[in-house]
Tab-separated table of C-alpha atoms in Angstrom:
chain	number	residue	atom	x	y	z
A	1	UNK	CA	52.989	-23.555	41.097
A	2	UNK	CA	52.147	-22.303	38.015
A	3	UNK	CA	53.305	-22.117	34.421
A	4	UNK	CA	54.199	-18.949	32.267
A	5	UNK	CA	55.281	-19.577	28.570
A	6	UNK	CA	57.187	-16.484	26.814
A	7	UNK	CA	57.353	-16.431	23.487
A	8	UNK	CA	59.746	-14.271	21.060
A	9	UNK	CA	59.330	-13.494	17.733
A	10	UNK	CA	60.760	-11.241	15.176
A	11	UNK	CA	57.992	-11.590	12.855
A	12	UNK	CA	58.952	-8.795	9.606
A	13	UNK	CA	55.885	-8.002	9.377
A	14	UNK	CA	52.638	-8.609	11.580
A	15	UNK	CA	50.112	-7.873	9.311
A	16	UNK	CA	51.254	-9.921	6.347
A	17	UNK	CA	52.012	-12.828	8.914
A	18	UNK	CA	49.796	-12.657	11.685
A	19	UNK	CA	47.029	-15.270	9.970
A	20	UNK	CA	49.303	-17.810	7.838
A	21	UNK	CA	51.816	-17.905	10.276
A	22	UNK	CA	51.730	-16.890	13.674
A	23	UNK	CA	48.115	-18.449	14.211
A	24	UNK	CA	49.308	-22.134	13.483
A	25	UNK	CA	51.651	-21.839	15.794
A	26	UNK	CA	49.863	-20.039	18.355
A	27	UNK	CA	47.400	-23.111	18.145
A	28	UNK	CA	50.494	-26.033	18.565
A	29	UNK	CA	52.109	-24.168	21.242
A	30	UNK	CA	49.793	-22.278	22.962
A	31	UNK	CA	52.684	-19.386	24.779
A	32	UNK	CA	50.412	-17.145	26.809
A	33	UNK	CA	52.722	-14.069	26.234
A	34	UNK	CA	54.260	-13.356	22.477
A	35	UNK	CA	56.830	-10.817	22.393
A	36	UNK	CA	57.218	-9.525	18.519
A	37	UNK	CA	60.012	-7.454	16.850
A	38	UNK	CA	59.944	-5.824	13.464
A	39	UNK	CA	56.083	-5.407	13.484
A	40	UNK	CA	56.420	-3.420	10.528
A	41	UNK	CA	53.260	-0.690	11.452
A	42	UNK	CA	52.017	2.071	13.337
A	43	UNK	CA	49.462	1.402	16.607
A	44	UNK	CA	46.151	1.711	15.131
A	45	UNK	CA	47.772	-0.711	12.559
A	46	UNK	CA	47.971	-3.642	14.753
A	47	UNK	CA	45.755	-6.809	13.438
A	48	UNK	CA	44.487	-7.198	17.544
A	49	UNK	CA	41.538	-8.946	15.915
A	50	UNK	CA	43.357	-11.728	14.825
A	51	UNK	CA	45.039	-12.060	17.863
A	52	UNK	CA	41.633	-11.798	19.995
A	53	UNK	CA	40.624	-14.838	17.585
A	54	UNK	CA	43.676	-16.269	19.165
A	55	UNK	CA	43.357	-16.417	22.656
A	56	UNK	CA	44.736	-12.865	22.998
A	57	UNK	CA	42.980	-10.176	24.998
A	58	UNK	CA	45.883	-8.089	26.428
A	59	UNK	CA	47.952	-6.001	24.041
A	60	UNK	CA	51.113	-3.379	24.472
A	61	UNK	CA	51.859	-2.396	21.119
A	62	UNK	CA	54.671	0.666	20.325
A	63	UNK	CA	54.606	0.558	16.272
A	64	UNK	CA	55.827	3.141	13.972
A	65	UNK	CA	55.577	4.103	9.982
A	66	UNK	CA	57.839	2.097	8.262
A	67	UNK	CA	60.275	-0.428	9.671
A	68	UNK	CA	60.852	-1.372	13.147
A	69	UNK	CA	58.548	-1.551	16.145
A	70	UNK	CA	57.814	-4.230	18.930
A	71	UNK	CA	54.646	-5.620	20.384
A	72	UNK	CA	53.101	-7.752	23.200
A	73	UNK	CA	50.396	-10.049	23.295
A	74	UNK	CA	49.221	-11.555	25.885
A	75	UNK	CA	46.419	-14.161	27.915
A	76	UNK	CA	47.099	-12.551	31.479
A	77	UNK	CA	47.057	-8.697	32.274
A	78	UNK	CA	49.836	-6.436	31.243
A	79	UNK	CA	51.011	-3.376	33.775
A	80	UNK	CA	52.671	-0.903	31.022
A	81	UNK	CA	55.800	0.168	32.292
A	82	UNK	CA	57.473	3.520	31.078
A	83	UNK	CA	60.195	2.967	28.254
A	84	UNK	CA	63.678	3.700	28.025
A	85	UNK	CA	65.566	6.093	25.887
A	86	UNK	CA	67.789	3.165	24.597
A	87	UNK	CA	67.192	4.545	21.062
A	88	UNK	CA	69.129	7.566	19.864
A	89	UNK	CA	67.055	7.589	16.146
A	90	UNK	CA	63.678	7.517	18.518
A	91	UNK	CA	62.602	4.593	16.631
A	92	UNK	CA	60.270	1.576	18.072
A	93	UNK	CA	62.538	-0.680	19.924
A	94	UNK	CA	61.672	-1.312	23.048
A	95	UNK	CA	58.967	-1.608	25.503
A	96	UNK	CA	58.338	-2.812	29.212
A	97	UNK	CA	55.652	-4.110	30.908
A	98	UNK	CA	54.775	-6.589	33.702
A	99	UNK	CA	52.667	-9.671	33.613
A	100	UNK	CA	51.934	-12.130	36.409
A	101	UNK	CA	54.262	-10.334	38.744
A	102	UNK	CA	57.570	-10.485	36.108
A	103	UNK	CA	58.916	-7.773	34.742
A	104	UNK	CA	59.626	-8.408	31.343
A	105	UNK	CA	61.527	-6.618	28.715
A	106	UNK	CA	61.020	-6.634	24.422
A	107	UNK	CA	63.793	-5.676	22.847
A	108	UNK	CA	64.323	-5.521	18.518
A	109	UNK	CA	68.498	-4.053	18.644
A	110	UNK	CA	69.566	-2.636	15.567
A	111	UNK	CA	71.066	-4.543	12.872
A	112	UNK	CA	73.879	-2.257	12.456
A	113	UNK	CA	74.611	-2.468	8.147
A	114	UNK	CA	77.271	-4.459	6.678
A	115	UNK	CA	80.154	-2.281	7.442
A	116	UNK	CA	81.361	-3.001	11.261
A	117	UNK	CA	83.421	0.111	11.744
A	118	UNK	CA	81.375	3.080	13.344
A	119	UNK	CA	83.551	5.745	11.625
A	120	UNK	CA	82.134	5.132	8.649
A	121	UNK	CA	79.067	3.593	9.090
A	122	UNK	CA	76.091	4.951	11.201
A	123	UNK	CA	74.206	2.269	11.849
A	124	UNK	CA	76.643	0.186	13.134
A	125	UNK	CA	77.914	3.604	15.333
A	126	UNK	CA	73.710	3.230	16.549
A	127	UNK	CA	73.881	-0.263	17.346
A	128	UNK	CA	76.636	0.164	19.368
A	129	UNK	CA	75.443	3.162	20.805
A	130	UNK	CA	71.869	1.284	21.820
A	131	UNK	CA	73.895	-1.682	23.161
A	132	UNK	CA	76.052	0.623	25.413
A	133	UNK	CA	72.383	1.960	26.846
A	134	UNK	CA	70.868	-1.217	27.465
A	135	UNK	CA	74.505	-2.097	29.509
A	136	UNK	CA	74.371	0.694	31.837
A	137	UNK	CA	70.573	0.543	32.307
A	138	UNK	CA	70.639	-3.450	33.800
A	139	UNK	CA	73.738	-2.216	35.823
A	140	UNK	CA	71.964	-0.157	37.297
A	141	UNK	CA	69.091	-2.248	37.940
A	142	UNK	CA	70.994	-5.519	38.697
A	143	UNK	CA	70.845	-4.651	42.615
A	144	UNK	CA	67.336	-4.568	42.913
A	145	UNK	CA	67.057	-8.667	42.464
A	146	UNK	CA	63.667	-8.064	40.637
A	147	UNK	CA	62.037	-11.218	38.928
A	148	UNK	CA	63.167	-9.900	35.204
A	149	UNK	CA	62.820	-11.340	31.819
A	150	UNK	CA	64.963	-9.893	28.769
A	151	UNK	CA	63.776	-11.452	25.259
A	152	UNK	CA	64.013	-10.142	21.507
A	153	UNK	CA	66.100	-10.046	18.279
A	154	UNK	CA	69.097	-8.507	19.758
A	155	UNK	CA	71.199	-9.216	16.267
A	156	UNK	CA	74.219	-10.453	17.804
A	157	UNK	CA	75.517	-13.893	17.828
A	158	UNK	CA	77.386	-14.246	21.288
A	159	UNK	CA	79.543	-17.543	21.027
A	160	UNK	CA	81.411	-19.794	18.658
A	161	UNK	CA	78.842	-21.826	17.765
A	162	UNK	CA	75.952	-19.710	18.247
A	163	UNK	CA	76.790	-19.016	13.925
A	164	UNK	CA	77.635	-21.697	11.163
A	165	UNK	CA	81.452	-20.505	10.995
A	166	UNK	CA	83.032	-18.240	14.017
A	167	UNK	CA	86.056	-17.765	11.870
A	168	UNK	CA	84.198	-16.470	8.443
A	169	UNK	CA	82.030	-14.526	10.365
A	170	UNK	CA	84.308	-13.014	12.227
A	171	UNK	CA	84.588	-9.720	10.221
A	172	UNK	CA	80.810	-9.584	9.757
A	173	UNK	CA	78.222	-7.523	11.383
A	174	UNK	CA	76.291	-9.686	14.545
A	175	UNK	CA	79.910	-11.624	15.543
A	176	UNK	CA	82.259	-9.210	15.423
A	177	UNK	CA	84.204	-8.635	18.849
A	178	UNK	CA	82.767	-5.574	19.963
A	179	UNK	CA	79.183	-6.483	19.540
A	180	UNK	CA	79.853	-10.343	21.133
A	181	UNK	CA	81.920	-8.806	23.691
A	182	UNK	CA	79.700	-6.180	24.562
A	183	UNK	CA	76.489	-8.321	24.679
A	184	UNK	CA	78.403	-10.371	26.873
A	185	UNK	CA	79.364	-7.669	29.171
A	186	UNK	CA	75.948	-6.431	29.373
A	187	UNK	CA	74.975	-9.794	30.644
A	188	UNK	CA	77.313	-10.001	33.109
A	189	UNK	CA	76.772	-6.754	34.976
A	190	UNK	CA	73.163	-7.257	34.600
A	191	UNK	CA	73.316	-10.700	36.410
A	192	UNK	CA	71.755	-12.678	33.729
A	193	UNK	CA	71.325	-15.953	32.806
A	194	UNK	CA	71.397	-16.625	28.594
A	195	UNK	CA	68.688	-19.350	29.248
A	196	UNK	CA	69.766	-21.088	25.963
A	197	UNK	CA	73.013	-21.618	27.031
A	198	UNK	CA	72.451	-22.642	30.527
A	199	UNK	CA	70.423	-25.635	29.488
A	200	UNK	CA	72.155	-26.039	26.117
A	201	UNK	CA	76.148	-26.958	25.632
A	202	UNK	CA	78.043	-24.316	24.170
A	203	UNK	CA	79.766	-26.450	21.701
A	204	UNK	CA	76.302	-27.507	20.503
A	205	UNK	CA	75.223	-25.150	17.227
A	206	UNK	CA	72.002	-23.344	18.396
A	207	UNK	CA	70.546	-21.159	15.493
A	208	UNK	CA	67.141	-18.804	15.325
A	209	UNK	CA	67.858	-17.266	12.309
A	210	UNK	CA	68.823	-18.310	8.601
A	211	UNK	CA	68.965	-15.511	5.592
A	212	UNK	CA	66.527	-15.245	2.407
A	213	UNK	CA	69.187	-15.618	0.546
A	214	UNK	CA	69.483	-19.636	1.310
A	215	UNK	CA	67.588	-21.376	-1.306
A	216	UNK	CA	67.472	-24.421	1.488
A	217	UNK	CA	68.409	-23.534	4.620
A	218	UNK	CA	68.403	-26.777	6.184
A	219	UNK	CA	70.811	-28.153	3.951
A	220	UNK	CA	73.221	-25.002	3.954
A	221	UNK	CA	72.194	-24.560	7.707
A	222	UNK	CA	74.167	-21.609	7.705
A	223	UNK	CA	72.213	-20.095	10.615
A	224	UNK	CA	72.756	-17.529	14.151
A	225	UNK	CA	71.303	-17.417	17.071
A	226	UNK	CA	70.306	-13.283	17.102
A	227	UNK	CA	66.643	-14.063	19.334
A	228	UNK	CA	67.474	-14.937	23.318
A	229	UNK	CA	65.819	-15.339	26.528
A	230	UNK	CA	67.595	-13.909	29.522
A	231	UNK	CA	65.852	-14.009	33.048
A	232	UNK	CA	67.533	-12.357	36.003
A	233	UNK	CA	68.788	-14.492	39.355
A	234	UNK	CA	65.352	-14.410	40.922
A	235	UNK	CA	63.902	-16.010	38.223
A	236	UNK	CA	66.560	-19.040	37.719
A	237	UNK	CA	65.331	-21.620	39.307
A	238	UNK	CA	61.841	-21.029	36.846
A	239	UNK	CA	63.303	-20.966	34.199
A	240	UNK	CA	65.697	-24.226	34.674
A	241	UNK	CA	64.126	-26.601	37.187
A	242	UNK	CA	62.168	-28.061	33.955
A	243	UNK	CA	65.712	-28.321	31.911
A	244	UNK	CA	65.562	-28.390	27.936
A	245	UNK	CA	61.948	-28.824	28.269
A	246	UNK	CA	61.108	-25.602	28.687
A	247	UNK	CA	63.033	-23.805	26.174
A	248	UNK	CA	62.469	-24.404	22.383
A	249	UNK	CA	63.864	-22.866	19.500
A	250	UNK	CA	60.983	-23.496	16.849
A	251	UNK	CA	63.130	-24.465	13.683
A	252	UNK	CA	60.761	-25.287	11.336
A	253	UNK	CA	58.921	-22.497	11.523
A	254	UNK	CA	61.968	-21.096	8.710
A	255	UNK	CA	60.115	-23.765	6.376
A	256	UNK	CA	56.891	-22.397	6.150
A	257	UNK	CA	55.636	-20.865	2.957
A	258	UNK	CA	56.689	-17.264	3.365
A	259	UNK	CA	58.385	-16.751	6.862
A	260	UNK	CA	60.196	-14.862	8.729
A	261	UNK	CA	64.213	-15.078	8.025
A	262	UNK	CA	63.604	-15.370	12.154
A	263	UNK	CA	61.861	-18.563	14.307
A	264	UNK	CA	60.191	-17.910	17.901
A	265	UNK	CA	61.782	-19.393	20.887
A	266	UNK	CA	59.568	-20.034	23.615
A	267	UNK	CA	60.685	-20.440	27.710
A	268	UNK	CA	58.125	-22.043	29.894
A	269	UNK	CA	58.337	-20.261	33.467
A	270	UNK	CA	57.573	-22.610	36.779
A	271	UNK	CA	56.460	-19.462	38.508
């Protein structure tokens, strides 16, 4: 048997936090794959040296100008795999590839603005738009029983206590019904298993992400959990026979001198 740990990451910003940040905790935890969101720069732009100083030979990068834009990293091989169209705008969102034999899936959703009503705002009318993609793509893929891995910042808090208040957030973008209920749906006809909440209670408050604006965010804790792990049927039993063990979500990591707003959550795999 061997071991696979899968980390993801919404970094904002790879270049500015590949060193100070993502290095430390590439040396305590030691994932062999990191899966990163919001990379925040074009291909070429990619620091890959400080991730060779890592441990990091294997890279699948698909940056853009600007915002946006995902990236692998990786010990072991990567196979690229072509992309969806999940993305309407044609911006950076997604990529596939395969590494020891799983298929395995970086996703960075959009955050959809702070109006959640589609008539009138666009980007929430996109984020719905990507979500309803990404559901009809894993129905269609859920009979093939493949050995699958789904991980990112999909910016949606599923369940009660997946935020600090269900009922105050309610009416705000990431908990509202249609994005909790879709993201739900799109789990169910894919066949997938939210690894957090298979080893973790649902009445137990799981967060991955706490906002700038928190001048202490341990003591306001007023966190969500947008950054998941899914893994199809054929990979259940390696992703649970460990238990909580194998799934982290790194909390302190929000505590380090400038951080991400997001933490990485790692998943060891008993392949």
């Amino acid at each position: 048997m061997t071991e696979l740990t899968i980390a993801t990451w919404n970094v904002n910003s790879v270049r500015l936090r590949a060193e100070p940040l993502i290095a430390p905790f590439v040396k305590q935890v030691r994932p062999d794959v990191l899966c990163l969101q919001e990379i925040k720069c074009r291909n070429e732009e990619f620091p890959a040296r400080a991730f060779r100083e890592m441990g990091y030979e294997h890279f699948h990068v698909r940056g853009m100008k600007g915002m946006h834009g995902v990236a692998i990293a990786s010990r072991h091989p990567l196979e690229d795999l072509s992309d969806e169209d999940f993305c309407r705008s044609g911006e950076a969102r997604h990529q596939r590839v395969r590494v020891k034999g799983v298929e395995l899936h970086n996703f960075y959703v959009p955050a959809g603005g702070d109006e959640p009503d589609p008539e009138i705002n666009p980007r929430f009318a996109h984020k719905l738009d990507f979500l309803e993609r990404m559901t009809r793509y894993f129905e269609n893929r859920a009979k093939e029983d493949a050995p699958m891995v789904i991980v990112g910042d999909f910016n949606i808090a599923p369940h009660e206590h997946d935020v600090w208040s269900h009922k105050q957030l309610l009416k705000v973008v990431s908990h509202t019904p249609v994005e909790t209920e879709g993201l739900i749906a799109m789990r169910e006809v894919g066949n997938f298993l939210d690894v957090a909440r298979e080893l973790v209670p649902e009445d137990e408050k799981l967060y991955t992400w706490w906002s700038y604006r928190s001048r202490d965010y341990r003591e306001s804790n007023r966190g969500r959990r947008l950054d998941h792990i899914w893994v199809s049927p054929a990979l259940k039993d390696a992703a649970l026979s460990k238990g909580r063990d194998a799934f982290t979500i790194w909390e302190d990591e929000r505590g380090r001198d400038k951080p991400s707003d997001h933490v990485p959550v790692t998943l060891t795999l008993s392949l």
